[in-house]
Amino acid sequence: MIQAVEAKGFRIPIVGLGTWTLGGRDCARLVEQAIRIGYRHIDSAQMYGNEREVGEGVRASGLRDEVMVTTKIQPTLLAPRDLERSVKESLAQLRLDVIDLLLIHWPNPRVPLSETLGAMAKMKRAGYARAIGVSNFTVALLDEANKVTSEPLVCNQVECHPYLDQDKVIAACRKVGMAVVAYSPIARGNAKGDKLLEKIGKAHGKTAAQTCLRWLTQQGIVVIPRTSKIERLKENFSILDFDLSDAEMREIAGLASRGGRIVDWTWSPKWD
Ligand SMILES: NC(=O)c1ccc[n+]([C@@H]2O[C@H](COP(=O)([O-])OP(=O)(O)OC[C@H]3O[C@@H](n4cnc5c(N)ncnc54)[C@H](OP(=O)(O)O)[C@@H]3O)[C@@H](O)[C@H]2O)c1
């Protein structure tokens, strides 16, 4: 059984497959193949437009009961009525029995958080989702969310890799027992050419990308690397069979810099 992070009684497999940009037959094939290799966590979102193919891949694997599937609600659909309709639509697209983990994709300041979380809790209690959580939440928003929610929030999915110092948000999650799920965990592929990651990886017989993912998982952070290449699925999954030393962990942490963020934090969709 693959290692998992437990948060408020909910188990999140520590290595998942990101699916942003994947679509069509290729997406279904990759998801099915990933599950065959051992992945037990697939990350999708309404915004990715691939819930249908993700569901197809999960069903084709024949291992649906073992796999945790995440989807995320579009920030423009966080008002209760829109949310309820969109979650039903997501489940219809996925054609699964339940959404395992349902997240707010991105906060929307125009909709009171208490209303969104109330609607998510209602959907959970009605059996549409097994667990709920958030994504792209700041420390202040996490605090507010945990105060108003009636159902436990199990994770915060945020950008996380060695080039970005996320210590504050990680500490805030830990304080309230939420798991951290790292998106863009290999910095959109940038880890590959990194000299330090290559050097440390070489000492363990691993690639730079594997070393980068191990740095996160060794801190108890869940990773969801994306690849469109079947041959890389195994590479990104084979990261739990070695340990980085304390000195190596510190050296990698030293890669963080002010300009390290990839996804524009100030990005916001057109709210109207
Ligand atoms: N919640 C949010 O707002 C949010 C935002 C961004 C992402 N996400 C989620 O997080 C997932 C991962 O993040 P991401 O897609 O931004 O970036 P990522 O996983 O860090 O990087 C993906 C890129 O790295 C390349 N790559 C994958 N494995 C590699 C390897 N072993 N060696 C070298 N290059 C490799 C891929 O190219 P190839 O396809 O050629 O392998 C792709 O271009 C997404 O797919 C999505 O599910 C969530």
mmCIF file of C-alpha atoms and ligand atoms in Angstrom:
data_model
loop_
_atom_site.group_PDB
_atom_site.id
_atom_site.type_symbol
_atom_site.label_atom_id
_atom_site.label_comp_id
_atom_site.label_asym_id
_atom_site.label_seq_id
_atom_site.Cartn_x
_atom_site.Cartn_y
_atom_site.Cartn_z
ATOM 1 C CA MET A 1 0.000 0.000 0.000
ATOM 2 C CA ILE A 2 1.389 3.408 -0.938
ATOM 3 C CA GLN A 3 2.380 5.746 1.863
ATOM 4 C CA ALA A 4 -0.290 8.294 2.734
ATOM 5 C CA VAL A 5 -0.746 11.458 4.743
ATOM 6 C CA GLU A 6 -3.568 11.308 7.280
ATOM 7 C CA ALA A 7 -5.534 14.479 7.900
ATOM 8 C CA LYS A 8 -8.538 14.530 10.194
ATOM 9 C CA GLY A 9 -9.083 10.822 9.627
ATOM 10 C CA PHE A 10 -8.858 11.106 5.833
ATOM 11 C CA ARG A 11 -6.039 9.344 3.984
ATOM 12 C CA ILE A 12 -4.330 11.098 1.062
ATOM 13 C CA PRO A 13 -1.833 8.978 -0.919
ATOM 14 C CA ILE A 14 1.439 10.904 -0.820
ATOM 15 C CA VAL A 15 2.128 10.630 -4.562
ATOM 16 C CA GLY A 16 -0.609 11.564 -6.999
ATOM 17 C CA LEU A 17 -0.897 12.351 -10.686
ATOM 18 C CA GLY A 18 -1.578 15.931 -11.792
ATOM 19 C CA THR A 19 -3.742 16.163 -14.911
ATOM 20 C CA TRP A 20 -3.829 19.849 -15.838
ATOM 21 C CA THR A 21 -3.450 20.152 -19.691
ATOM 22 C CA LEU A 22 -4.151 16.447 -20.171
ATOM 23 C CA GLY A 23 -7.230 15.639 -22.191
ATOM 24 C CA GLY A 24 -8.918 13.187 -24.555
ATOM 25 C CA ARG A 25 -7.812 9.601 -25.046
ATOM 26 C CA ASP A 26 -4.278 10.416 -23.904
ATOM 27 C CA CYS A 27 -5.560 11.551 -20.527
ATOM 28 C CA ALA A 28 -7.671 8.437 -19.977
ATOM 29 C CA ARG A 29 -4.750 6.240 -21.041
ATOM 30 C CA LEU A 30 -2.270 8.004 -18.764
ATOM 31 C CA VAL A 31 -4.591 7.830 -15.767
ATOM 32 C CA GLU A 32 -5.218 4.114 -16.334
ATOM 33 C CA GLN A 33 -1.498 3.450 -16.776
ATOM 34 C CA ALA A 34 -0.587 5.493 -13.692
ATOM 35 C CA ILE A 35 -2.960 3.422 -11.570
ATOM 36 C CA ARG A 36 -1.471 0.209 -12.992
ATOM 37 C CA ILE A 37 1.983 1.442 -11.943
ATOM 38 C CA GLY A 38 0.771 2.111 -8.402
ATOM 39 C CA TYR A 39 -0.591 5.675 -8.249
ATOM 40 C CA ARG A 40 -3.645 5.841 -5.998
ATOM 41 C CA HIS A 41 -4.371 9.560 -6.204
ATOM 42 C CA ILE A 42 -5.502 11.502 -9.280
ATOM 43 C CA ASP A 43 -5.907 15.275 -9.302
ATOM 44 C CA SER A 44 -8.487 16.865 -11.614
ATOM 45 C CA ALA A 45 -10.545 20.062 -11.659
ATOM 46 C CA GLN A 46 -13.635 21.436 -13.332
ATOM 47 C CA MET A 47 -11.357 24.021 -14.959
ATOM 48 C CA TYR A 48 -9.178 21.371 -16.623
ATOM 49 C CA GLY A 49 -12.122 20.124 -18.708
ATOM 50 C CA ASN A 50 -10.951 16.516 -18.309
ATOM 51 C CA GLU A 51 -13.159 15.039 -15.579
ATOM 52 C CA ARG A 52 -14.789 12.720 -18.117
ATOM 53 C CA GLU A 53 -11.433 11.288 -19.243
ATOM 54 C CA VAL A 54 -10.078 11.071 -15.707
ATOM 55 C CA GLY A 55 -13.159 9.073 -14.687
ATOM 56 C CA GLU A 56 -12.755 6.879 -17.755
ATOM 57 C CA GLY A 57 -9.135 6.100 -16.871
ATOM 58 C CA VAL A 58 -10.012 5.329 -13.254
ATOM 59 C CA ARG A 59 -12.808 2.960 -14.265
ATOM 60 C CA ALA A 60 -10.663 1.286 -16.930
ATOM 61 C CA SER A 61 -8.009 0.485 -14.302
ATOM 62 C CA GLY A 62 -10.476 -1.771 -12.504
ATOM 63 C CA LEU A 63 -9.152 -0.394 -9.207
ATOM 64 C CA ARG A 64 -11.638 2.415 -8.563
ATOM 65 C CA ASP A 65 -12.104 1.464 -4.903
ATOM 66 C CA GLU A 66 -8.406 1.953 -4.198
ATOM 67 C CA VAL A 67 -8.018 5.316 -5.927
ATOM 68 C CA MET A 68 -8.588 8.751 -4.420
ATOM 69 C CA VAL A 69 -9.907 11.213 -7.000
ATOM 70 C CA THR A 70 -9.815 14.964 -6.393
ATOM 71 C CA THR A 71 -11.757 17.578 -8.281
ATOM 72 C CA LYS A 72 -11.896 21.329 -7.692
ATOM 73 C CA ILE A 73 -14.740 23.775 -7.967
ATOM 74 C CA GLN A 74 -14.222 26.739 -10.283
ATOM 75 C CA PRO A 75 -13.880 30.039 -8.427
ATOM 76 C CA THR A 76 -16.766 31.492 -10.449
ATOM 77 C CA LEU A 77 -19.105 28.769 -9.153
ATOM 78 C CA LEU A 78 -18.683 29.182 -5.403
ATOM 79 C CA ALA A 79 -22.134 30.618 -4.652
ATOM 80 C CA PRO A 80 -24.176 27.807 -3.063
ATOM 81 C CA ARG A 81 -26.611 27.198 -5.896
ATOM 82 C CA ASP A 82 -23.901 27.244 -8.592
ATOM 83 C CA LEU A 83 -21.682 25.076 -6.428
ATOM 84 C CA GLU A 84 -24.327 22.413 -5.847
ATOM 85 C CA ARG A 85 -25.170 22.291 -9.547
ATOM 86 C CA SER A 86 -21.504 22.126 -10.549
ATOM 87 C CA VAL A 87 -20.642 19.358 -8.091
ATOM 88 C CA LYS A 88 -23.503 17.243 -9.451
ATOM 89 C CA GLU A 89 -22.206 17.972 -12.952
ATOM 90 C CA SER A 90 -18.642 16.975 -11.942
ATOM 91 C CA LEU A 91 -19.857 13.671 -10.591
ATOM 92 C CA ALA A 92 -21.859 13.075 -13.776
ATOM 93 C CA GLN A 93 -18.740 13.836 -15.851
ATOM 94 C CA LEU A 94 -16.509 11.602 -13.752
ATOM 95 C CA ARG A 95 -19.127 8.842 -13.719
ATOM 96 C CA LEU A 96 -17.856 7.650 -10.360
ATOM 97 C CA ASP A 97 -19.856 6.779 -7.241
ATOM 98 C CA VAL A 98 -18.470 9.716 -5.259
ATOM 99 C CA ILE A 99 -15.895 12.526 -5.438
ATOM 100 C CA ASP A 100 -13.249 11.467 -2.929
ATOM 101 C CA LEU A 101 -11.833 14.930 -2.296
ATOM 102 C CA LEU A 102 -13.636 18.122 -3.275
ATOM 103 C CA LEU A 103 -11.690 21.400 -3.159
ATOM 104 C CA ILE A 104 -12.318 25.095 -3.661
ATOM 105 C CA HIS A 105 -9.927 25.689 -6.584
ATOM 106 C CA TRP A 106 -9.277 29.314 -5.799
ATOM 107 C CA PRO A 107 -10.909 31.700 -3.332
ATOM 108 C CA ASN A 108 -13.441 34.180 -4.659
ATOM 109 C CA PRO A 109 -13.691 37.331 -2.524
ATOM 110 C CA ARG A 110 -17.135 38.033 -3.948
ATOM 111 C CA VAL A 111 -18.727 35.013 -2.287
ATOM 112 C CA PRO A 112 -18.747 34.740 1.517
ATOM 113 C CA LEU A 113 -16.550 31.797 2.497
ATOM 114 C CA SER A 114 -19.139 30.619 5.036
ATOM 115 C CA GLU A 115 -21.694 30.190 2.239
ATOM 116 C CA THR A 116 -19.321 28.226 0.016
ATOM 117 C CA LEU A 117 -18.165 25.986 2.848
ATOM 118 C CA GLY A 118 -21.762 25.516 3.997
ATOM 119 C CA ALA A 119 -22.699 24.295 0.532
ATOM 120 C CA MET A 120 -19.665 22.005 0.376
ATOM 121 C CA ALA A 121 -20.523 20.514 3.772
ATOM 122 C CA LYS A 122 -24.072 19.955 2.562
ATOM 123 C CA MET A 123 -22.795 18.163 -0.570
ATOM 124 C CA LYS A 124 -20.537 16.033 1.589
ATOM 125 C CA ARG A 125 -23.372 15.051 3.909
ATOM 126 C CA ALA A 126 -25.562 14.279 0.881
ATOM 127 C CA GLY A 127 -22.921 11.757 -0.260
ATOM 128 C CA TYR A 128 -21.433 13.645 -3.220
ATOM 129 C CA ALA A 129 -17.990 13.952 -1.611
ATOM 130 C CA ARG A 130 -16.059 11.943 0.971
ATOM 131 C CA ALA A 131 -13.911 14.848 2.125
ATOM 132 C CA ILE A 132 -13.572 18.558 1.469
ATOM 133 C CA GLY A 133 -10.678 21.023 1.422
ATOM 134 C CA VAL A 134 -9.263 24.142 -0.176
ATOM 135 C CA SER A 135 -6.606 25.283 -2.615
ATOM 136 C CA ASN A 136 -4.603 28.491 -2.945
ATOM 137 C CA PHE A 137 -5.624 29.640 0.533
ATOM 138 C CA THR A 138 -3.420 32.098 2.384
ATOM 139 C CA VAL A 139 -2.735 31.821 6.120
ATOM 140 C CA ALA A 140 -5.465 34.382 6.840
ATOM 141 C CA LEU A 141 -8.015 32.591 4.660
ATOM 142 C CA LEU A 142 -7.167 29.242 6.241
ATOM 143 C CA ASP A 143 -7.878 30.727 9.613
ATOM 144 C CA GLU A 144 -11.231 32.093 8.500
ATOM 145 C CA ALA A 145 -12.178 28.857 6.731
ATOM 146 C CA ASN A 146 -11.453 26.691 9.753
ATOM 147 C CA LYS A 147 -13.523 28.959 11.954
ATOM 148 C CA VAL A 148 -16.664 28.802 9.809
ATOM 149 C CA THR A 149 -16.657 25.270 8.401
ATOM 150 C CA SER A 150 -18.993 22.646 9.848
ATOM 151 C CA GLU A 151 -17.094 19.751 8.207
ATOM 152 C CA PRO A 152 -13.327 19.181 8.593
ATOM 153 C CA LEU A 153 -11.098 20.682 5.892
ATOM 154 C CA VAL A 154 -8.491 18.052 5.123
ATOM 155 C CA CYS A 155 -6.007 19.896 2.894
ATOM 156 C CA ASN A 156 -4.743 23.059 1.296
ATOM 157 C CA GLN A 157 -3.356 22.496 -2.213
ATOM 158 C CA VAL A 158 -0.725 25.142 -2.921
ATOM 159 C CA GLU A 159 2.264 25.741 -5.170
ATOM 160 C CA CYS A 160 5.200 24.077 -3.446
ATOM 161 C CA HIS A 161 8.712 23.223 -4.622
ATOM 162 C CA PRO A 162 12.287 24.075 -3.585
ATOM 163 C CA TYR A 163 12.318 27.435 -5.390
ATOM 164 C CA LEU A 164 9.534 28.884 -3.251
ATOM 165 C CA ASP A 165 9.516 29.364 0.506
ATOM 166 C CA GLN A 166 6.111 28.150 1.676
ATOM 167 C CA ASP A 167 7.074 27.639 5.330
ATOM 168 C CA LYS A 168 4.369 29.953 6.683
ATOM 169 C CA VAL A 169 1.444 28.356 4.916
ATOM 170 C CA ILE A 170 2.816 24.860 5.653
ATOM 171 C CA ALA A 171 3.055 25.716 9.367
ATOM 172 C CA ALA A 172 -0.495 27.111 9.322
ATOM 173 C CA CYS A 173 -1.804 23.871 7.794
ATOM 174 C CA ARG A 174 0.061 21.724 10.327
ATOM 175 C CA LYS A 175 -1.283 23.770 13.212
ATOM 176 C CA VAL A 176 -4.859 22.860 12.288
ATOM 177 C CA GLY A 177 -4.115 19.291 11.153
ATOM 178 C CA MET A 178 -4.546 19.902 7.425
ATOM 179 C CA ALA A 179 -2.402 18.148 4.825
ATOM 180 C CA VAL A 180 -0.353 20.192 2.374
ATOM 181 C CA VAL A 181 -0.710 19.070 -1.243
ATOM 182 C CA ALA A 182 2.068 20.475 -3.443
ATOM 183 C CA TYR A 183 1.124 21.540 -6.938
ATOM 184 C CA SER A 184 3.782 22.244 -9.567
ATOM 185 C CA PRO A 185 6.031 20.066 -7.343
ATOM 186 C CA ILE A 186 8.808 19.844 -9.943
ATOM 187 C CA ALA A 187 8.450 23.545 -10.752
ATOM 188 C CA ARG A 188 6.830 22.815 -14.124
ATOM 189 C CA GLY A 189 9.801 20.664 -15.107
ATOM 190 C CA ASN A 190 12.448 23.219 -14.062
ATOM 191 C CA ALA A 191 13.862 20.831 -11.476
ATOM 192 C CA LYS A 192 15.223 18.736 -14.325
ATOM 193 C CA GLY A 193 18.162 20.941 -15.282
ATOM 194 C CA ASP A 194 19.003 22.018 -11.724
ATOM 195 C CA LYS A 195 22.665 21.379 -10.966
ATOM 196 C CA LEU A 196 22.239 20.905 -7.207
ATOM 197 C CA LEU A 197 19.273 18.536 -7.552
ATOM 198 C CA GLU A 198 21.172 16.606 -10.212
ATOM 199 C CA LYS A 199 24.253 16.306 -8.008
ATOM 200 C CA ILE A 200 22.326 15.178 -4.921
ATOM 201 C CA GLY A 201 20.164 12.850 -7.006
ATOM 202 C CA LYS A 202 23.223 11.230 -8.572
ATOM 203 C CA ALA A 203 24.529 10.255 -5.134
ATOM 204 C CA HIS A 204 21.285 8.303 -4.588
ATOM 205 C CA GLY A 205 20.962 6.939 -8.128
ATOM 206 C CA LYS A 206 17.985 9.231 -8.746
ATOM 207 C CA THR A 207 17.132 12.013 -11.207
ATOM 208 C CA ALA A 208 16.798 15.704 -10.311
ATOM 209 C CA ALA A 209 12.993 15.471 -10.610
ATOM 210 C CA GLN A 210 12.906 12.492 -8.220
ATOM 211 C CA THR A 211 15.141 14.318 -5.749
ATOM 212 C CA CYS A 212 12.858 17.346 -5.875
ATOM 213 C CA LEU A 213 9.766 15.208 -5.199
ATOM 214 C CA ARG A 214 11.550 13.344 -2.387
ATOM 215 C CA TRP A 215 12.456 16.664 -0.717
ATOM 216 C CA LEU A 216 8.725 17.404 -0.475
ATOM 217 C CA THR A 217 7.482 13.945 0.538
ATOM 218 C CA GLN A 218 10.203 13.656 3.172
ATOM 219 C CA GLN A 219 8.559 16.677 4.811
ATOM 220 C CA GLY A 220 5.199 14.881 4.794
ATOM 221 C CA ILE A 221 3.955 16.936 1.849
ATOM 222 C CA VAL A 222 1.749 15.244 -0.763
ATOM 223 C CA VAL A 223 2.952 15.689 -4.380
ATOM 224 C CA ILE A 224 0.951 15.626 -7.608
ATOM 225 C CA PRO A 225 3.481 15.832 -10.476
ATOM 226 C CA ARG A 226 2.036 15.941 -13.967
ATOM 227 C CA THR A 227 3.470 14.282 -17.031
ATOM 228 C CA SER A 228 2.087 13.662 -20.482
ATOM 229 C CA LYS A 229 4.659 10.898 -21.022
ATOM 230 C CA ILE A 230 3.943 7.337 -19.967
ATOM 231 C CA GLU A 231 7.680 6.660 -19.513
ATOM 232 C CA ARG A 232 7.910 9.395 -16.873
ATOM 233 C CA LEU A 233 5.052 8.039 -14.745
ATOM 234 C CA LYS A 234 7.342 5.464 -13.153
ATOM 235 C CA GLU A 235 10.152 7.969 -12.581
ATOM 236 C CA ASN A 236 7.846 10.350 -10.726
ATOM 237 C CA PHE A 237 6.359 7.520 -8.670
ATOM 238 C CA SER A 238 9.657 5.893 -7.610
ATOM 239 C CA ILE A 239 10.560 8.448 -4.977
ATOM 240 C CA LEU A 240 9.900 6.785 -1.657
ATOM 241 C CA ASP A 241 12.742 4.256 -1.666
ATOM 242 C CA PHE A 242 15.551 6.603 -0.620
ATOM 243 C CA ASP A 243 16.191 9.244 2.031
ATOM 244 C CA LEU A 244 17.882 12.608 1.778
ATOM 245 C CA SER A 245 20.232 13.526 4.617
ATOM 246 C CA ASP A 246 19.498 16.527 6.838
ATOM 247 C CA ALA A 247 22.324 18.398 5.110
ATOM 248 C CA GLU A 248 20.880 17.602 1.668
ATOM 249 C CA MET A 249 17.412 18.704 2.805
ATOM 250 C CA ARG A 250 18.869 22.032 3.974
ATOM 251 C CA GLU A 251 20.878 22.527 0.793
ATOM 252 C CA ILE A 252 17.767 22.037 -1.342
ATOM 253 C CA ALA A 253 15.763 24.423 0.854
ATOM 254 C CA GLY A 254 18.440 27.010 0.034
ATOM 255 C CA LEU A 255 17.205 27.122 -3.578
ATOM 256 C CA ALA A 256 14.208 29.237 -2.548
ATOM 257 C CA SER A 257 14.168 32.792 -3.818
ATOM 258 C CA ARG A 258 11.803 35.745 -3.999
ATOM 259 C CA GLY A 259 11.048 35.222 -7.660
ATOM 260 C CA GLY A 260 10.467 31.507 -7.251
ATOM 261 C CA ARG A 261 6.701 31.499 -7.635
ATOM 262 C CA ILE A 262 5.423 30.109 -10.931
ATOM 263 C CA VAL A 263 1.677 30.551 -10.645
ATOM 264 C CA ASP A 264 0.733 34.201 -10.314
ATOM 265 C CA TRP A 265 -0.698 34.572 -6.818
ATOM 266 C CA THR A 266 -2.486 37.761 -7.837
ATOM 267 C CA TRP A 267 -4.206 35.970 -10.691
ATOM 268 C CA SER A 268 -7.929 36.060 -10.487
ATOM 269 C CA PRO A 269 -10.486 34.961 -12.997
ATOM 270 C CA LYS A 270 -12.974 37.387 -14.464
ATOM 271 C CA TRP A 271 -15.508 37.333 -11.654
ATOM 272 C CA ASP A 272 -18.392 38.606 -13.765
HETATM 273 N N1 LIG B 1 -4.744 24.099 -7.425
HETATM 274 C C1 LIG B 1 -4.189 24.825 -8.373
HETATM 275 O O1 LIG B 1 -4.454 26.040 -8.523
HETATM 276 C C2 LIG B 1 -3.186 24.175 -9.282
HETATM 277 C C3 LIG B 1 -2.322 24.974 -10.065
HETATM 278 C C4 LIG B 1 -1.381 24.332 -10.867
HETATM 279 C C5 LIG B 1 -1.324 22.935 -10.905
HETATM 280 N N2 LIG B 1 -2.194 22.192 -10.166
HETATM 281 C C6 LIG B 1 -2.150 20.694 -10.179
HETATM 282 O O2 LIG B 1 -0.827 20.265 -9.936
HETATM 283 C C7 LIG B 1 -0.383 19.432 -11.007
HETATM 284 C C8 LIG B 1 1.118 19.542 -11.198
HETATM 285 O O3 LIG B 1 1.530 20.879 -11.400
HETATM 286 P P1 LIG B 1 2.013 21.440 -12.822
HETATM 287 O O4 LIG B 1 1.351 20.669 -13.892
HETATM 288 O O5 LIG B 1 1.804 22.903 -12.763
HETATM 289 O O6 LIG B 1 3.599 21.245 -12.803
HETATM 290 P P2 LIG B 1 4.643 20.078 -12.490
HETATM 291 O O7 LIG B 1 3.962 18.796 -12.193
HETATM 292 O O8 LIG B 1 5.612 20.622 -11.518
HETATM 293 O O9 LIG B 1 5.433 19.973 -13.875
HETATM 294 C C9 LIG B 1 4.865 19.469 -15.042
HETATM 295 C C10 LIG B 1 5.892 19.628 -16.167
HETATM 296 O O10 LIG B 1 7.077 18.930 -15.832
HETATM 297 C C11 LIG B 1 7.411 17.991 -16.875
HETATM 298 N N3 LIG B 1 7.855 16.754 -16.208
HETATM 299 C C12 LIG B 1 7.082 15.845 -15.561
HETATM 300 N N4 LIG B 1 7.844 14.864 -15.049
HETATM 301 C C13 LIG B 1 9.127 15.155 -15.372
HETATM 302 C C14 LIG B 1 10.364 14.521 -15.116
HETATM 303 N N5 LIG B 1 10.429 13.391 -14.428
HETATM 304 N N6 LIG B 1 11.497 15.109 -15.603
HETATM 305 C C15 LIG B 1 11.436 16.261 -16.297
HETATM 306 N N7 LIG B 1 10.295 16.912 -16.568
HETATM 307 C C16 LIG B 1 9.137 16.356 -16.116
HETATM 308 C C17 LIG B 1 6.153 17.805 -17.657
HETATM 309 O O11 LIG B 1 6.454 17.599 -19.022
HETATM 310 P P3 LIG B 1 6.049 16.233 -19.779
HETATM 311 O O12 LIG B 1 4.562 16.237 -19.900
HETATM 312 O O13 LIG B 1 6.758 16.404 -21.079
HETATM 313 O O14 LIG B 1 6.562 15.098 -18.956
HETATM 314 C C18 LIG B 1 5.424 19.128 -17.488
HETATM 315 O O15 LIG B 1 5.843 20.054 -18.463
HETATM 316 C C19 LIG B 1 -1.216 19.916 -12.194
HETATM 317 O O16 LIG B 1 -1.220 19.003 -13.263
HETATM 318 C C20 LIG B 1 -2.555 20.102 -11.532
HETATM 319 O O17 LIG B 1 -3.190 18.837 -11.375
HETATM 320 C C21 LIG B 1 -3.094 22.797 -9.333
#
